[in-house]
Coordinates of C-alpha atoms and ligand atoms in Angstrom, one line a residue:
X30 CA 6.1 7.0 -32.7
X31 CA 4.2 9.5 -34.4
X32 CA 5.6 12.7 -35.9
X33 CA 4.3 16.1 -34.7
X34 CA 3.6 18.7 -36.7
X35 CA 6.7 21.1 -36.5
X36 CA 4.4 24.4 -36.3
X37 CA 3.5 23.2 -33.0
X38 CA 4.5 25.9 -30.5
X39 CA 6.3 23.3 -28.0
X40 CA 9.6 25.2 -27.2
X41 CA 12.8 23.2 -26.7
X42 CA 16.0 23.9 -24.5
X43 CA 18.9 21.7 -24.7
X44 CA 21.5 21.9 -22.0
X45 CA 24.9 20.5 -22.8
X46 CA 28.3 20.4 -20.9
X47 CA 31.5 21.4 -21.9
X48 CA 34.8 20.5 -20.4
X49 CA 34.1 17.7 -17.7
X50 CA 30.9 16.3 -16.5
X51 CA 30.1 16.7 -12.7
X52 CA 29.7 20.0 -12.8
X53 CA 26.0 20.4 -11.9
X54 CA 24.7 20.6 -15.5
X55 CA 21.6 18.5 -14.1
X56 CA 20.9 20.9 -11.5
X57 CA 21.4 24.4 -13.8
X58 CA 19.0 22.4 -16.4
X59 CA 16.6 21.8 -13.3
X60 CA 16.6 25.4 -12.2
X61 CA 15.8 26.8 -15.8
X62 CA 12.8 24.9 -15.4
X63 CA 11.8 26.0 -12.0
X64 CA 12.2 29.5 -13.2
X65 CA 9.9 28.8 -16.3
X66 CA 7.5 27.6 -13.9
X67 CA 7.7 30.3 -11.5
X68 CA 6.7 32.4 -14.6
X69 CA 3.6 30.3 -15.1
X70 CA 5.0 27.8 -17.9
X71 CA 4.4 24.2 -17.9
X72 CA 7.4 22.4 -18.1
X73 CA 9.1 18.6 -18.8
X74 CA 12.4 17.3 -19.2
X75 CA 14.1 15.0 -21.0
X76 CA 17.6 13.5 -19.8
X77 CA 19.7 11.8 -22.4
X78 CA 22.3 9.2 -21.0
X79 CA 24.7 8.1 -24.1
X80 CA 25.6 5.1 -22.5
X81 CA 24.4 1.4 -23.8
X82 CA 22.4 0.1 -21.3
X83 CA 18.8 0.4 -21.6
X84 CA 18.1 2.0 -18.4
X85 CA 19.7 2.3 -15.1
X86 CA 17.8 -1.0 -13.6
X87 CA 21.3 -3.0 -13.5
X88 CA 23.4 -0.6 -12.7
X89 CA 25.7 -0.9 -9.2
X90 CA 25.3 2.2 -6.9
X91 CA 29.2 1.9 -6.4
X92 CA 29.4 3.0 -9.8
X93 CA 26.8 5.2 -10.9
X94 CA 24.8 6.2 -7.5
X95 CA 21.4 5.5 -6.8
X96 CA 18.7 3.9 -9.2
X97 CA 15.8 6.1 -9.3
X98 CA 12.5 4.8 -9.5
X99 CA 9.6 6.4 -11.5
X100 CA 5.3 5.9 -10.7
X101 CA 5.5 4.1 -14.2
X102 CA 8.3 1.4 -12.7
X103 CA 11.2 3.0 -15.1
X104 CA 14.6 2.6 -13.3
X105 CA 16.3 5.6 -14.6
X106 CA 19.3 7.6 -13.8
X107 CA 19.3 9.7 -10.5
X108 CA 19.3 13.1 -12.7
X109 CA 15.4 12.5 -13.3
X110 CA 15.2 12.6 -9.5
X111 CA 16.4 16.2 -9.7
X112 CA 14.0 17.1 -12.3
X113 CA 10.9 16.0 -10.3
X114 CA 12.2 17.4 -7.3
X115 CA 12.8 20.7 -8.9
X116 CA 9.9 20.9 -11.1
X117 CA 7.7 19.1 -9.0
X118 CA 6.3 17.0 -11.9
X119 CA 5.9 13.3 -12.4
X120 CA 8.1 11.8 -15.1
X121 CA 7.9 8.5 -17.1
X122 CA 10.5 5.9 -18.2
X123 CA 10.6 7.6 -21.8
X124 CA 11.9 11.1 -20.3
X125 CA 15.2 9.0 -20.0
X126 CA 16.6 8.4 -23.3
X127 CA 19.8 6.0 -23.4
X128 CA 21.7 5.0 -26.7
X129 CA 20.6 1.3 -26.0
X130 CA 16.6 2.3 -26.1
X131 CA 17.2 4.1 -29.5
X132 CA 18.9 1.2 -31.1
X133 CA 16.7 -1.0 -29.7
X134 CA 13.8 0.6 -31.1
X135 CA 15.5 1.0 -34.6
X136 CA 16.5 -2.4 -34.5
X137 CA 13.3 -3.6 -33.7
X138 CA 11.9 -1.7 -36.7
X139 CA 14.3 -3.1 -39.0
X140 CA 13.0 -6.6 -37.6
X141 CA 9.8 -5.9 -38.7
X142 CA 10.8 -4.8 -42.2
X143 CA 9.4 -1.1 -41.2
X144 CA 12.6 0.1 -43.4
X145 CA 11.5 -1.5 -46.6
X146 CA 14.7 -2.9 -47.6
X147 CA 16.6 0.0 -47.0
X148 CA 20.7 0.2 -45.6
X149 CA 19.9 1.2 -41.8
X150 CA 22.2 3.9 -40.7
X151 CA 23.0 6.0 -37.9
X152 CA 22.6 9.2 -40.3
X153 CA 19.5 9.3 -40.9
X154 CA 17.9 6.3 -39.1
X155 CA 19.2 6.7 -35.4
X156 CA 19.2 10.6 -35.4
X157 CA 15.7 10.3 -37.1
X158 CA 14.6 8.2 -34.2
X159 CA 16.5 10.6 -31.7
X160 CA 14.4 13.6 -32.8
X161 CA 10.8 11.9 -33.3
X162 CA 11.5 10.5 -29.6
X163 CA 12.1 13.8 -27.9
X164 CA 8.9 15.2 -29.9
X165 CA 6.9 12.5 -28.6
X166 CA 7.7 12.5 -25.1
X167 CA 8.2 16.4 -25.1
X168 CA 4.2 16.6 -25.4
X169 CA 3.1 14.0 -22.8
X170 CA 1.9 15.5 -19.6
X171 CA 3.9 15.6 -16.6
X172 CA 1.1 17.3 -14.3
X173 CA -1.2 16.1 -12.2
X174 CA -3.9 18.0 -14.4
X175 CA -3.0 16.1 -17.4
X176 CA -2.2 19.3 -19.5
X177 CA 0.3 19.4 -22.1
X178 CA 3.8 21.1 -21.2
X179 CA 4.6 24.3 -23.0
X180 CA 8.6 23.7 -23.0
X181 CA 10.8 20.8 -22.9
X182 CA 14.1 21.0 -21.1
X183 CA 16.8 18.4 -22.4
X184 CA 19.8 17.7 -20.8
X185 CA 22.5 15.9 -23.2
X186 CA 24.7 13.9 -20.5
X187 CA 28.3 13.6 -20.6
X188 CA 30.4 16.6 -22.3
X189 CA 30.9 17.7 -26.0
X190 CA 33.3 15.7 -28.0
X191 CA 32.4 12.4 -26.3
X192 CA 32.5 9.6 -29.1
X193 CA 29.2 7.9 -27.6
X194 CA 26.9 11.4 -27.8
X195 CA 27.7 11.9 -31.5
X196 CA 24.6 10.8 -32.6
X197 CA 22.5 12.8 -30.2
X198 CA 24.6 16.1 -31.4
X199 CA 24.1 15.3 -34.7
X200 CA 20.2 14.6 -34.3
X201 CA 20.0 18.2 -32.3
X202 CA 21.7 19.7 -35.4
X203 CA 19.0 18.7 -37.4
X204 CA 16.5 19.4 -34.8
X205 CA 16.8 23.1 -34.5
X206 CA 15.6 23.4 -38.1
X207 CA 12.9 20.8 -37.8
X208 CA 11.2 22.8 -34.9
X209 CA 12.7 26.3 -36.2
X210 CA 15.1 28.8 -34.5
X211 CA 12.5 30.6 -32.2
X212 CA 11.4 27.2 -30.9
X213 CA 15.1 25.8 -30.0
X214 CA 17.6 27.4 -27.8
X215 CA 20.7 26.0 -26.5
X216 CA 22.4 26.4 -23.1
X217 CA 25.9 25.4 -22.7
X218 CA 27.1 24.7 -19.2
X219 CA 31.0 24.7 -19.0
X220 CA 33.8 24.6 -16.3
X221 CA 35.9 27.7 -15.6
X222 CA 38.9 26.3 -13.5
X223 CA 40.8 28.7 -11.0
X224 CA 44.2 27.2 -10.6
X225 CA 45.7 27.3 -7.3
X226 CA 48.9 29.0 -8.8
X227 CA 47.3 32.4 -9.8
X228 CA 43.6 31.6 -8.8
X229 CA 42.7 33.3 -11.9
X230 CA 39.8 32.5 -13.7
X231 CA 40.8 30.4 -16.9
X232 CA 38.4 30.4 -19.8
X233 CA 40.6 28.5 -22.1
X234 CA 38.9 25.2 -21.6
X235 CA 35.3 27.1 -22.3
X236 CA 36.6 28.6 -25.4
X237 CA 37.7 25.5 -26.9
X238 CA 34.4 23.2 -26.0
X239 CA 32.5 26.0 -27.6
X240 CA 34.6 25.7 -30.4
X241 CA 34.0 22.2 -30.4
X242 CA 30.3 22.7 -30.2
X243 CA 30.2 25.0 -33.1
X244 CA 32.3 22.5 -35.0
X245 CA 29.6 20.1 -34.7
X246 CA 26.9 23.1 -36.2
X247 CA 25.4 23.7 -32.5
X248 CA 25.5 27.6 -31.5
X249 CA 25.0 28.4 -27.6
X250 CA 22.6 31.0 -26.9
X251 CA 23.4 31.4 -23.2
X252 CA 26.7 30.0 -21.8
X253 CA 26.8 29.4 -18.1
X254 CA 30.3 29.2 -16.7
X255 CA 30.6 27.1 -13.3
X256 CA 33.6 28.3 -11.0
X257 CA 34.4 28.3 -7.4
X258 CA 34.0 31.7 -7.1
X259 CA 32.5 34.7 -8.7
X260 CA 33.9 35.3 -12.4
X261 CA 35.1 39.2 -13.0
X262 CA 33.5 40.9 -15.5
X263 CA 36.9 40.8 -17.4
X264 CA 36.9 36.9 -17.5
X265 CA 33.4 37.4 -18.8
X266 CA 34.3 39.5 -21.7
X267 CA 36.8 36.9 -22.7
X268 CA 34.3 34.0 -22.9
X269 CA 31.8 36.8 -24.8
X270 CA 34.6 37.6 -27.4
X271 CA 36.1 34.5 -28.2
X272 CA 32.7 32.6 -28.2
X273 CA 31.0 34.9 -30.1
X274 CA 28.1 35.2 -27.3
X275 CA 26.7 38.3 -26.1
X276 CA 28.4 39.0 -22.8
X277 CA 24.8 39.4 -21.2
X278 CA 24.3 35.9 -22.2
X279 CA 27.4 34.8 -20.4
X280 CA 26.5 33.6 -16.6
X281 CA 28.7 32.6 -13.7
X282 CA 27.3 30.2 -11.3
X283 CA 29.7 29.8 -8.6
X284 CA 30.0 27.4 -6.0
X285 CA 26.8 27.9 -3.5
X286 CA 26.3 26.8 0.0
X287 CA 22.7 25.2 -1.0
X288 CA 21.7 24.3 -4.3
X289 CA 18.2 25.9 -3.6
X290 CA 20.6 29.0 -4.2
X291 CA 21.1 27.7 -7.9
X292 CA 17.1 28.8 -9.3
X293 CA 17.7 32.2 -7.9
X294 CA 20.9 33.3 -8.9
X295 CA 20.1 32.3 -12.4
X296 CA 16.8 34.1 -11.9
X297 CA 18.9 37.4 -10.5
X298 CA 21.0 36.8 -14.0
X299 CA 18.2 37.4 -16.0
X300 CA 17.5 34.0 -17.3
X301 CA 14.1 34.3 -17.6
X302 CA 14.4 37.7 -19.3
X303 CA 16.7 36.1 -21.9
X304 CA 14.4 32.8 -22.6
X305 CA 11.4 35.0 -23.1
X306 CA 12.9 37.0 -25.8
X307 CA 14.8 34.3 -27.4
X308 CA 12.1 31.8 -27.6
X309 CA 9.3 34.6 -27.9
X310 CA 7.5 33.2 -25.0
X311 CA 3.8 34.5 -24.8
X312 CA 3.5 35.6 -21.0
X313 CA 1.3 33.3 -19.1
X314 CA -1.7 35.1 -16.8
X315 CA -1.4 32.7 -13.9
X316 CA 2.4 34.1 -13.3
X317 CA 3.0 33.9 -9.8
X318 CA 6.2 34.7 -8.3
X319 CA 5.2 33.1 -5.0
X320 CA 7.3 29.7 -6.2
X321 CA 10.7 32.0 -6.2
X322 CA 9.5 33.4 -3.0
X323 CA 9.4 30.0 -1.5
X324 CA 12.6 28.9 -3.2
X325 CA 14.3 31.9 -1.3
X326 CA 12.6 30.8 1.7
X327 CA 14.0 27.2 1.4
X328 CA 17.6 28.8 0.9
X329 CA 17.6 31.2 3.8
X330 CA 16.1 28.6 6.1
X331 CA 18.8 26.0 5.2
X332 CA 21.7 28.9 5.9
X333 CA 20.1 29.6 9.0
X334 CA 19.7 26.5 10.5
X335 CA 21.9 26.1 13.7
X336 CA 20.2 23.0 15.8
X337 CA 21.5 19.7 14.6
X338 CA 19.4 16.4 14.1
X339 CA 22.1 13.7 14.2
X340 CA 20.8 10.7 12.0
X341 CA 22.8 7.4 11.8
X342 CA 22.4 5.7 8.0
X343 CA 23.5 2.2 8.5
X344 CA 24.1 1.0 5.0
X345 CA 26.4 -0.7 2.5
X346 CA 27.4 2.1 0.0
X347 CA 28.4 4.4 2.3
X348 CA 31.6 5.3 0.5
X349 CA 29.8 7.1 -2.2
X350 CA 26.8 9.4 -1.1
X351 CA 25.2 9.3 -4.6
X352 CA 24.1 5.8 -3.6
X353 CA 21.5 7.2 -1.5
X354 CA 20.6 10.4 -3.0
X355 CA 17.2 10.5 -2.5
X356 CA 17.3 9.3 0.9
X357 CA 19.5 12.2 1.9
X358 CA 17.4 14.9 -0.1
X359 CA 14.4 13.3 2.0
X360 CA 16.1 13.7 5.3
X361 CA 17.2 17.2 4.1
X362 CA 13.5 18.2 3.1
X363 CA 12.3 16.8 6.4
X364 CA 15.0 18.3 8.5
X365 CA 14.2 21.8 6.9
X366 CA 10.7 21.5 7.6
X367 CA 11.4 20.5 11.1
X368 CA 14.0 23.8 11.4
X369 CA 17.1 21.6 12.0
X370 CA 20.2 21.3 10.3
X371 CA 20.7 17.8 9.3
X372 CA 24.0 15.9 10.1
X373 CA 24.3 12.4 8.4
X374 CA 26.4 9.7 10.0
X375 CA 27.4 7.3 7.3
X376 CA 27.9 4.1 9.1
X377 CA 29.2 1.0 7.2
X378 CA 27.0 -1.9 8.3
X379 CA 29.9 -4.6 8.5
X380 CA 31.8 -2.3 10.9
X381 CA 29.2 -3.1 13.5
X382 CA 29.4 -6.8 13.3
X383 CA 31.4 -9.0 15.5
X384 CA 33.7 -10.1 12.9
X385 CA 35.0 -6.5 13.0
X386 CA 35.2 -6.6 16.5
X387 CA 37.7 -9.4 16.4
X388 CA 39.5 -8.0 13.3
X389 CA 39.7 -4.4 13.8
X390 CA 38.5 -3.4 17.4
X391 CA 39.1 0.2 17.0
X392 CA 36.8 0.5 13.9
X393 CA 34.1 -1.6 15.4
X394 CA 33.7 0.5 18.8
X395 CA 34.0 3.8 16.4
X396 CA 30.8 2.9 14.5
X397 CA 29.1 2.0 17.7
X398 CA 30.0 5.0 19.2
X399 CA 29.0 6.7 16.3
X400 CA 25.7 5.0 16.3
X401 CA 24.9 5.8 19.8
X402 CA 25.5 9.4 19.3
X403 CA 22.8 9.5 16.6
X404 CA 19.3 10.9 17.4
X405 CA 17.9 8.5 15.0
X406 CA 18.9 5.5 12.7
X407 CA 18.1 4.9 9.3
X408 CA 18.1 1.8 7.4
X409 CA 18.1 2.0 3.6
X410 CA 17.4 -0.6 1.1
X411 CA 19.8 -2.6 -0.6
X412 CA 20.7 -6.1 -1.9
X413 CA 22.6 -8.9 -1.0
X414 CA 23.6 -10.2 2.0
X415 CA 26.7 -8.1 3.2
X416 CA 26.3 -5.8 5.9
X417 CA 22.8 -7.6 6.9
X418 CA 23.9 -8.7 10.6
X419 CA 25.4 -5.1 11.3
X420 CA 21.7 -3.8 10.3
X421 CA 20.1 -6.0 12.5
X422 CA 22.4 -5.3 15.2
X423 CA 21.6 -1.5 14.7
X424 CA 18.0 -2.2 14.6
X425 CA 17.9 -4.3 17.7
X426 CA 19.7 -1.2 19.4
X427 CA 17.1 1.4 18.4
X428 CA 14.5 -1.1 19.3
X429 CA 15.4 -1.9 22.9
X430 CA 16.9 1.9 23.5
X431 CA 13.7 3.7 22.2
X432 CA 15.7 5.3 19.5
X433 CA 13.8 6.7 16.6
X434 CA 14.0 4.3 13.7
X435 CA 12.9 4.2 10.0
X436 CA 14.2 1.2 7.8
X437 CA 13.3 1.5 4.0
X438 CA 12.5 -1.9 2.1
X439 CA 15.5 -3.9 3.1
X440 CA 15.3 -1.8 6.4
X441 CA 12.0 -3.1 7.1
X442 CA 12.6 -6.5 6.0
X443 CA 16.0 -6.5 8.6
X444 CA 13.6 -5.2 11.3
X445 CA 11.2 -8.1 11.0
X446 CA 14.2 -10.7 10.9
X447 CA 15.6 -9.0 14.3
X448 CA 12.2 -8.9 16.0
X449 CA 11.7 -12.5 15.0
X450 CA 15.0 -13.5 16.2
X451 CA 15.1 -11.7 19.4
X452 CA 11.4 -11.3 20.5
X453 CA 9.6 -14.1 18.9
X454 CA 12.9 -16.4 19.8
X455 CA 13.2 -18.0 16.1
X456 CA 17.0 -17.9 16.4
X457 CA 17.7 -18.6 12.7
X458 CA 14.9 -16.3 11.4
X459 CA 16.3 -15.0 8.0
X460 CA 14.9 -13.4 4.6
X461 CA 15.0 -16.2 1.6
X462 CA 17.1 -14.0 -0.1
X463 CA 20.1 -14.7 2.3
X464 CA 19.6 -18.2 3.6
X465 CA 17.1 -20.9 3.1
X466 CA 16.5 -21.3 7.1
X467 CA 13.3 -22.7 8.7
X468 CA 12.0 -19.3 9.8
X469 CA 11.9 -17.6 6.4
X470 CA 10.1 -14.4 7.8
X471 CA 10.7 -12.5 4.6
X472 CA 10.3 -14.3 1.2
X473 CA 10.3 -13.8 -2.3
X474 CA 6.5 -13.0 -3.4
X475 CA 6.6 -12.2 -7.1
X476 CA 4.1 -10.0 -8.5
X477 CA 2.2 -10.8 -12.0
X478 CA 3.0 -8.4 -14.4
X479 CA 0.9 -8.7 -17.3
X480 CA 2.9 -8.7 -20.4
X481 CA 6.5 -8.6 -19.1
X482 CA 7.6 -12.1 -18.9
X483 CA 10.5 -12.5 -16.6
X484 CA 10.4 -9.4 -14.8
X485 CA 10.7 -10.2 -11.5
X486 CA 11.0 -7.0 -9.5
X487 CA 8.1 -5.2 -8.0
X488 CA 8.5 -2.1 -9.4
X489 CA 6.7 1.6 -9.4
X490 CA 3.7 3.3 -7.6
X491 CA 1.5 0.9 -5.7
X492 CA -1.4 1.7 -3.3
X493 CA -1.2 1.3 0.1
X494 CA -4.3 0.8 2.6
X495 CA -4.3 1.7 6.2
X496 CA -5.8 -1.1 8.2
X497 CA -6.2 0.6 11.6
X498 CA -7.1 4.0 12.8
X499 CA -4.4 4.7 15.3
X500 CA -1.1 4.4 13.6
X501 CA 1.4 7.4 13.5
X502 CA 2.4 6.8 10.1
X503 CA -1.2 7.4 9.0
X504 CA -1.7 10.8 11.0
X505 CA 1.9 11.6 9.2
X506 CA 0.2 11.1 5.8
X507 CA -2.5 13.4 7.3
X508 CA -4.8 10.5 8.2
X509 CA -5.4 9.6 4.6
X510 CA -7.3 5.9 3.9
X511 CA -4.7 5.0 1.6
X512 CA -1.5 6.2 -0.2
X513 CA 0.4 5.7 -3.2
X514 CA 4.3 5.4 -3.2
X515 CA 6.9 3.6 -5.7
X516 CA 8.4 0.4 -4.9
X517 CA 11.6 -1.6 -6.5
X518 CA 11.7 -4.8 -4.3
X519 CA 11.4 -8.8 -4.8
X520 CA 11.1 -9.8 -1.0
X521 CA 8.4 -9.3 1.3
X522 CA 7.1 -10.1 4.8
X523 CA 5.7 -13.7 4.9
X524 CA 2.3 -13.6 5.4
X525 CA 2.2 -16.6 7.4
X526 CA 3.7 -15.1 10.3
X527 CA 1.6 -12.1 10.3
X528 CA -0.5 -13.0 13.3
X529 CA 2.4 -14.2 15.4
X530 CA 4.4 -11.0 14.8
X531 CA 1.1 -8.6 15.6
X532 CA 0.4 -10.4 18.9
X533 CA 3.9 -9.7 20.2
X534 CA 3.5 -5.8 19.1
X535 CA 4.9 -5.4 15.8
X536 CA 1.9 -4.3 13.7
X537 CA 1.6 -4.1 9.8
X538 CA -0.6 -1.1 9.7
X539 CA -0.3 -0.8 5.9
X540 CA -1.2 -3.4 3.4
X541 CA -1.4 -3.6 -0.3
X542 CA -4.9 -4.2 -2.2
X543 CA -5.2 -7.8 -1.7
X544 CA -4.0 -7.5 2.1
X545 CA -1.2 -9.9 1.1
X546 CA 1.8 -7.6 1.3
X547 CA 3.0 -6.0 4.0
X548 CA 3.7 -2.2 3.4
X549 CA 4.0 -0.6 6.8
X550 CA 5.2 -1.6 10.2
X551 CA 5.1 0.0 13.3
X552 CA 6.0 -1.1 16.8
X553 CA 3.7 -0.6 19.8
X554 CA 5.4 1.0 22.9
X555 CA 7.8 2.5 21.0
X556 CA 8.4 6.5 20.2
X557 CA 9.1 5.8 16.5
X558 CA 9.8 2.3 15.1
X559 CA 8.6 2.7 11.7
X560 CA 9.3 0.2 8.7
X561 CA 8.1 0.9 4.9
X562 CA 8.2 -1.8 2.1
X563 CA 8.2 1.3 -0.6
X564 CA 10.7 4.0 -1.2
X565 CA 9.0 7.1 0.3
X566 CA 12.2 9.2 -0.7
X567 CA 11.5 9.0 -4.2
X568 CA 8.6 11.3 -3.8
X569 CA 9.8 13.6 -1.2
X570 CA 9.9 17.4 -2.4
X571 CA 11.8 20.2 -0.8
X572 CA 8.1 22.0 -0.3
X573 CA 6.5 18.7 0.5
X574 CA 8.4 16.5 2.7
X575 CA 7.8 12.9 3.0
X576 CA 5.8 11.7 5.8
X577 CA 7.6 8.6 7.2
X578 CA 11.1 10.9 6.9
X579 CA 9.1 13.7 8.6
X580 CA 8.2 11.2 11.6
X581 CA 12.0 10.2 12.1
X582 CA 13.0 13.5 11.9
X583 CA 10.6 14.8 14.3
X584 CA 10.6 11.8 16.9
X585 CA 14.5 12.6 16.7
X586 CA 14.1 16.0 17.9
X587 CA 11.9 14.6 20.6
X588 CA 8.9 16.7 19.2
X589 CA 6.8 13.8 17.2
X590 CA 4.6 13.2 20.2
X591 CA 4.0 17.2 20.7
X592 CA 3.0 17.5 17.0
X593 CA 0.8 14.5 16.7
X594 CA -1.5 15.9 19.8
X595 CA -1.7 19.0 17.3
X596 CA -2.6 16.8 14.2
X597 CA -5.6 15.9 16.1
X598 CA -6.3 19.4 17.1
X599 CA -6.0 21.0 13.8
X600 CA -9.6 19.4 12.7
X601 CA -8.2 19.5 9.4
X602 CA -4.7 17.1 9.7
X603 CA -4.7 16.5 5.9
X604 CA -3.1 20.3 6.0
X605 CA -0.4 19.6 8.1
X606 CA 1.8 17.1 6.0
X607 CA 2.4 16.6 2.2
X608 CA -1.0 18.0 1.0
X609 CA -0.3 21.3 2.5
X610 CA 1.0 24.0 -0.3
X611 CA 2.9 26.0 2.3
X612 CA 4.0 23.6 5.0
X613 CA 6.3 25.8 6.7
X614 CA 3.6 27.9 8.2
X615 CA 2.7 24.6 10.1
X616 CA 6.4 23.7 10.9
X617 CA 6.5 27.2 12.5
X618 CA 3.2 26.8 14.3
X619 CA 4.3 23.5 16.0
X620 CA 7.6 25.2 16.8
X621 CA 6.4 28.0 18.7
X622 CA 3.5 25.9 20.6
Ligands
LIG714 N1 17.0 -6.9 -1.8 C1 15.6 -6.7 -1.0 C2 14.3 -6.8 -2.0 O1 14.5 -7.4 -3.4 C3 15.3 -5.3 -0.8 C4 15.2 -4.4 -2.0 C5 15.3 -2.5 -1.5 O2 15.7 -2.8 -0.4 N2 15.3 -1.8 -2.6 O3 12.9 -7.1 -1.5

């Protein structure tokens, strides 16, 4: 790690949370970034998770929600996904700091003897390491053109007062002096509850959390109050008086119908004006309000949609929506593009299985009834054998009933098993992850990761080459020769069966660099039956929906065929999908033709 010159003009916005977690601190921090970007500033972000895990790789989706994967293969907290989507940037694994990472770094240094025999302590060694990490990562480019960011937004996970975040709080107390006052500001996001008895906005918990923050030597510059309904002026004045913050610097963000409203609301409350004067921002010449206009358009379209598109999500972690956070976002982005209101039916894969039919026939029939009512079926990624047979049954139904289907990672693998069992008649076919049977159509294919011994997962950005011209997915990607997407898997389609699969109509239209790894499958004579070994949801953006998801939604709306004929007539097909700077004009074009 190197130390940056403190006179550098990098600006830092620290976002802390008060009262309880889970009040949308990440969305507020991302929205601050969106506003700054709309004013032409380059924004990066750092998410601090004060837990001891080194990264999110070992998390159970039940407990923490989805594991988000970055281009560089970093397995990180799902909040990083919000930053990438809101800021339209590409973050790196170091943009997620955990207590585990900081301690590992300091302990490695100690073992090397770098501390020259000194006693290694939380203050100053851990707190110094945190500050150095933040300064180093803030300067790393997150934009395609590799330019350095101007502003770094740092979100401190958890709430002020948590024992595990103490070293970070102390690090930032020191940091504000290290980088100077005009380069550092603090936004505190706090809950203002409205108890049912009076429905009044209660500011006491916020007052307490600010008091605590001040006790640690940090002073909020802006207080964002999260509440169910808009706060009256009197409540804002109370926060202002007791927390010693100007009343214009107390902002209320009530619950909103769509998250796209949050940056707009904050913009209307003068957040940019505040940051600009507090951080002495020098206005950018490329200031372009069109970004905010696009967000307004997104919010309005989202609130206006009436016609539904129903997607059945057949998975394992259906009890916790966060387990499929990026999948749901990608479906939302695609549905929005197609002017449809998305309705997702979460179906627990085991409910579709024969065992449930025996043990709980009502549950079984309800699950099948839900599946049959959907316009399209999505089988997401996952690990372990539970629910596999249910997923295979859902896929068989989609295949034989010509229902649009998208299989992601494990979903692709299940589609391969289903096809092998019911079309190729390999009755025992399975993945070696679940069964060491004779026909292992999905097998473990480790990838050589230089320098990382023991890393068995294929993680991060890899290239897929299209091997045929007449692929639907290829057209959806704008007829590119190759595409880059993010991966997180160990198992893959067994190359030894490819020929027989292809002869029977299951085509592997996208493959890895060495032609050995099957990345995209498509079924002949089906409106949309697609499997992808990668996770396209990780790079879906509100303004740039993901191609395979867009295909699913278009097919579910019965419009895909029509759309694809237009793609070829457009002459410049890359304009139409993810490459388009303003896809909505094209979406509208399609709807009116
Ligand atoms: N369990 C499968 C594998 O490891 C699928 C992983 C996934 O869906 N992310 O390959």
